[in-house]
Coordinates of N, CA, C and O in Angstrom, one line a residue:
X210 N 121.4 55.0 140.8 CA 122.0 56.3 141.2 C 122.2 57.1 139.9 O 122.5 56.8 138.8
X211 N 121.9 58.1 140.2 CA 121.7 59.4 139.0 C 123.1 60.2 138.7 O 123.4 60.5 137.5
X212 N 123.7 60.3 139.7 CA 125.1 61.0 139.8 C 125.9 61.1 138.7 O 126.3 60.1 138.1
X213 N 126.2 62.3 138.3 CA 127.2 62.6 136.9 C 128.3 61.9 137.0 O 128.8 61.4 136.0
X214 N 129.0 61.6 138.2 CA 130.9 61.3 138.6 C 130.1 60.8 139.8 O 129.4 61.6 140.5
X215 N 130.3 59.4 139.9 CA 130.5 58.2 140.5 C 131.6 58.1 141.5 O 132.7 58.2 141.1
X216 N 131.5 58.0 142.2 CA 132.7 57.6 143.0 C 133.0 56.0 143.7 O 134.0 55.7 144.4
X217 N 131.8 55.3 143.3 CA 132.0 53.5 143.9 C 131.1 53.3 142.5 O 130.5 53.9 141.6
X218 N 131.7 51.6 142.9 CA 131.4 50.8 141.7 C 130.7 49.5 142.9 O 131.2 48.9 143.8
X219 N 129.4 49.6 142.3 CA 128.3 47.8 143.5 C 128.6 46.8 142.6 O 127.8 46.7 141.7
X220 N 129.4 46.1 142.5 CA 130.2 44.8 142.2 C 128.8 43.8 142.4 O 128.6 43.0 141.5
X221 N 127.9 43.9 143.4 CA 127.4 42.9 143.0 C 126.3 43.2 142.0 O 126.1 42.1 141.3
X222 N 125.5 44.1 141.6 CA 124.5 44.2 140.4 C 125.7 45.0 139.2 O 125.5 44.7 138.0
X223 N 126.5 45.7 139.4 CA 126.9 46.3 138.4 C 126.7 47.4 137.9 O 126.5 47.7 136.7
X224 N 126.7 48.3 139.1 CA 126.1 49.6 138.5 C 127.6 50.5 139.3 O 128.6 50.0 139.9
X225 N 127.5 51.8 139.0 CA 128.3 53.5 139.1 C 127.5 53.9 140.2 O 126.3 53.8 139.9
X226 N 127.8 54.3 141.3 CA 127.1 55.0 142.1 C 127.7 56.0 143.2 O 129.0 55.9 143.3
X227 N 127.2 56.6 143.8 CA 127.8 57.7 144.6 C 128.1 57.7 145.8 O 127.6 56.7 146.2
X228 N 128.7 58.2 146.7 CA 129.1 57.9 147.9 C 128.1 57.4 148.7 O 127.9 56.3 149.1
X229 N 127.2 58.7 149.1 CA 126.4 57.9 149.8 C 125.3 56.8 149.6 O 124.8 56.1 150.6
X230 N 124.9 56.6 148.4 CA 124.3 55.0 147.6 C 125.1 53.9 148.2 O 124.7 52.8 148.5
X231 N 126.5 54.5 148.2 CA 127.1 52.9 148.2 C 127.0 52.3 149.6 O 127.1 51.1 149.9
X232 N 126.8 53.8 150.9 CA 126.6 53.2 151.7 C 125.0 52.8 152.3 O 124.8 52.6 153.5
X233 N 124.1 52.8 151.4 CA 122.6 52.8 151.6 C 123.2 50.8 151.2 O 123.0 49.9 152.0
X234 N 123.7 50.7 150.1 CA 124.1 49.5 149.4 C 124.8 48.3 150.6 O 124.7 47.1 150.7
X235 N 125.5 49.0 151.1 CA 126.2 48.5 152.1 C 125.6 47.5 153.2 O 126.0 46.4 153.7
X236 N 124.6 48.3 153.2 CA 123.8 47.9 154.8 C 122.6 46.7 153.8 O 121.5 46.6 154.4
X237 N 122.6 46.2 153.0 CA 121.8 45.1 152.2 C 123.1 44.4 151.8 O 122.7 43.4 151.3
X238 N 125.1 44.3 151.8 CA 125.3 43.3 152.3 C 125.5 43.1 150.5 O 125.2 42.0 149.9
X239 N 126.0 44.4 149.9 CA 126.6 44.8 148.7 C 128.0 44.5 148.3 O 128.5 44.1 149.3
X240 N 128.7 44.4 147.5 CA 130.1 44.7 147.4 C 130.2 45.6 146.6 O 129.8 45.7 145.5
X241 N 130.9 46.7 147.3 CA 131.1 48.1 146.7 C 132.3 48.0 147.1 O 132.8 47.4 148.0
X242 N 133.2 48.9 146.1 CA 134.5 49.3 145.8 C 134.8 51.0 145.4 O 134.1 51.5 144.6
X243 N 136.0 51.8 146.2 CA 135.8 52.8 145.5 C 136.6 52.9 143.9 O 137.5 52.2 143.5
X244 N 136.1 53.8 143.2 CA 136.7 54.0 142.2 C 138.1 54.6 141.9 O 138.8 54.1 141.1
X245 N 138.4 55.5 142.5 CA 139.5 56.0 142.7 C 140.9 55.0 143.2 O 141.9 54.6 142.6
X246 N 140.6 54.7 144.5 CA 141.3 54.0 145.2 C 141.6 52.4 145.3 O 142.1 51.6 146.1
X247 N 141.2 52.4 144.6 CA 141.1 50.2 144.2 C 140.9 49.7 143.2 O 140.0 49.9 142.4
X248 N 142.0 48.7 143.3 CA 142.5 48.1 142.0 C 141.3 47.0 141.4 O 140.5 46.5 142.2
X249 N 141.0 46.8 140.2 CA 140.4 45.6 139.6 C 141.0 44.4 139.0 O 142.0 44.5 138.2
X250 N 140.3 43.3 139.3 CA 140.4 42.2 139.2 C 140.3 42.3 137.3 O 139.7 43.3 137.0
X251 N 140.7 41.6 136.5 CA 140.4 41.0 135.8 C 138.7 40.2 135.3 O 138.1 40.3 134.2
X252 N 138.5 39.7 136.4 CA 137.0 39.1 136.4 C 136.2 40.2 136.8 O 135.0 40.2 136.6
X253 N 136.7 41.0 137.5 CA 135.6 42.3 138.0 C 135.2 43.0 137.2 O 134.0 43.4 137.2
X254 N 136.5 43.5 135.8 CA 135.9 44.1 135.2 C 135.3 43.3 134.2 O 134.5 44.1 133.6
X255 N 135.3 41.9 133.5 CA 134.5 41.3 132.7 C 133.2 41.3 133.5 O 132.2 41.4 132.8
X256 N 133.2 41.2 135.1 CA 132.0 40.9 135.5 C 130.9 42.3 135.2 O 129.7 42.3 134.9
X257 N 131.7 43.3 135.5 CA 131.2 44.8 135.2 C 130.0 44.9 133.8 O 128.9 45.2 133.6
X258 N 131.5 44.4 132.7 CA 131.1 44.6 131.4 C 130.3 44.3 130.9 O 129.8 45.0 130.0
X259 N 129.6 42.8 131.5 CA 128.7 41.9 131.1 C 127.5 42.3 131.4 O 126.5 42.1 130.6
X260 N 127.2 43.1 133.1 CA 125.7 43.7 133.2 C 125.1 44.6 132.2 O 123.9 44.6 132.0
X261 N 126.3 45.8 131.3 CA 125.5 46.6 130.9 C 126.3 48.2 131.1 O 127.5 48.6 131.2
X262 N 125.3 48.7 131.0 CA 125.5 50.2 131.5 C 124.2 50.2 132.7 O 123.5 49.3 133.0
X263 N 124.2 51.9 133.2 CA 123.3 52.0 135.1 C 121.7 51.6 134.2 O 120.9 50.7 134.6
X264 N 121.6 52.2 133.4 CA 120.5 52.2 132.9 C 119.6 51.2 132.5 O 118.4 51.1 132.8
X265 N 120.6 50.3 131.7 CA 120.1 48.7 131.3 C 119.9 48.1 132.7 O 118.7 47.6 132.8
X266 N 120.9 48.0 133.9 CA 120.9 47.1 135.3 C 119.4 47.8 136.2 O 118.5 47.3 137.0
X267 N 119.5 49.1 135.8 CA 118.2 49.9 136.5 C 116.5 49.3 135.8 O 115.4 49.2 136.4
X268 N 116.7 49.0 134.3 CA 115.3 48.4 133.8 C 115.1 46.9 135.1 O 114.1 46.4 135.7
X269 N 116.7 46.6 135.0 CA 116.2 45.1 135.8 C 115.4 45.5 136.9 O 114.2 45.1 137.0
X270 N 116.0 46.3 138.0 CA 116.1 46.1 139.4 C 115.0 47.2 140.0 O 114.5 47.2 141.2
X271 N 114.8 47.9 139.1 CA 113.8 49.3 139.5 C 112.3 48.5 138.5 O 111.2 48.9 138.6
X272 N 112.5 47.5 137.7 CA 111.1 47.7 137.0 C 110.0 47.5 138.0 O 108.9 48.1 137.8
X273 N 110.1 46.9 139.0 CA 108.7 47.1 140.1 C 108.2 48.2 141.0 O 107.4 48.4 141.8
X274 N 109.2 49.1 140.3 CA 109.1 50.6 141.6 C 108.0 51.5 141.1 O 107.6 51.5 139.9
X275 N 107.5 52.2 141.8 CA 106.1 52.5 141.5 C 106.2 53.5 142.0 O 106.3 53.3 143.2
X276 N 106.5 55.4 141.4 CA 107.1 55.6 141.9 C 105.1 57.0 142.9 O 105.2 58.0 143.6
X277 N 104.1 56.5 142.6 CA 103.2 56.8 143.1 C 102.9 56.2 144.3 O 102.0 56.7 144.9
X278 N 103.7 55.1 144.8 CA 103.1 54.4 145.5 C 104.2 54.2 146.4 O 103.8 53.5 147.4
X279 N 105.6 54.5 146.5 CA 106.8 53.9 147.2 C 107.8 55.7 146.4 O 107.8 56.5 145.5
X280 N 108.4 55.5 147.8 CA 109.2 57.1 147.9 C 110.8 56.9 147.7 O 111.3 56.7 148.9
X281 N 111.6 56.9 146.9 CA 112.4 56.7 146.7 C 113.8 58.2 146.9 O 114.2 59.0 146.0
X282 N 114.0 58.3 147.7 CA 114.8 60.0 148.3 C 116.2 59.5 147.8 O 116.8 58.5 148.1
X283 N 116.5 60.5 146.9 CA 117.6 60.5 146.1 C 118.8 61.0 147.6 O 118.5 61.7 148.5
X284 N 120.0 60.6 147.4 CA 120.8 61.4 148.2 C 121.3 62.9 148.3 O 121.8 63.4 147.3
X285 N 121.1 63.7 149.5 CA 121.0 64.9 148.8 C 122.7 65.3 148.9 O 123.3 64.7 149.7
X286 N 123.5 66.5 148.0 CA 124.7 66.8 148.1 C 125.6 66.3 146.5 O 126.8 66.3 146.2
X287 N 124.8 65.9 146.1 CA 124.7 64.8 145.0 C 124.9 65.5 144.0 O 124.1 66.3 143.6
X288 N 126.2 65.3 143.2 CA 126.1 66.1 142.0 C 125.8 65.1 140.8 O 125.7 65.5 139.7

């Protein structure tokens, strides 16, 4: 997710993402939290710390995406 201000945090890969990502994220069975509204764990945020930043977790998980070949539709409303 691209989004300047984040509003969830995907606990399970470790990325910042936006409202509606987190519920694309949801339906594959994610753990998402919002940011504003919920407290962190201790290990949540070591677990956070340890992936990186969006960018490093995105070389992992995006390196197969191709983006000639597979359509990836950003969320629109999206700042």
């Amino acid at each position: 997710c691209k989004t300047k201000i984040p509003q969830c945090v995907n606990l399970t890969i470790g990325t910042f993402v936006c409202m509606p990502c987190s519920g694309v994220l949801r339906e594959h069975s994610h753990r998402l939290k919002g940011i504003g509204a919920s407290s962190f764990s201790q290990q949540e945020v070591d677990k956070m710390k340890s992936f990186g930043n969006n960018d490093e977790v995105n070389k992992i998980w995006m390196a197969r995406y191709n983006p000639r070949t597979e359509r990836l539709k950003q969320p629109t409303n999206n700042q």
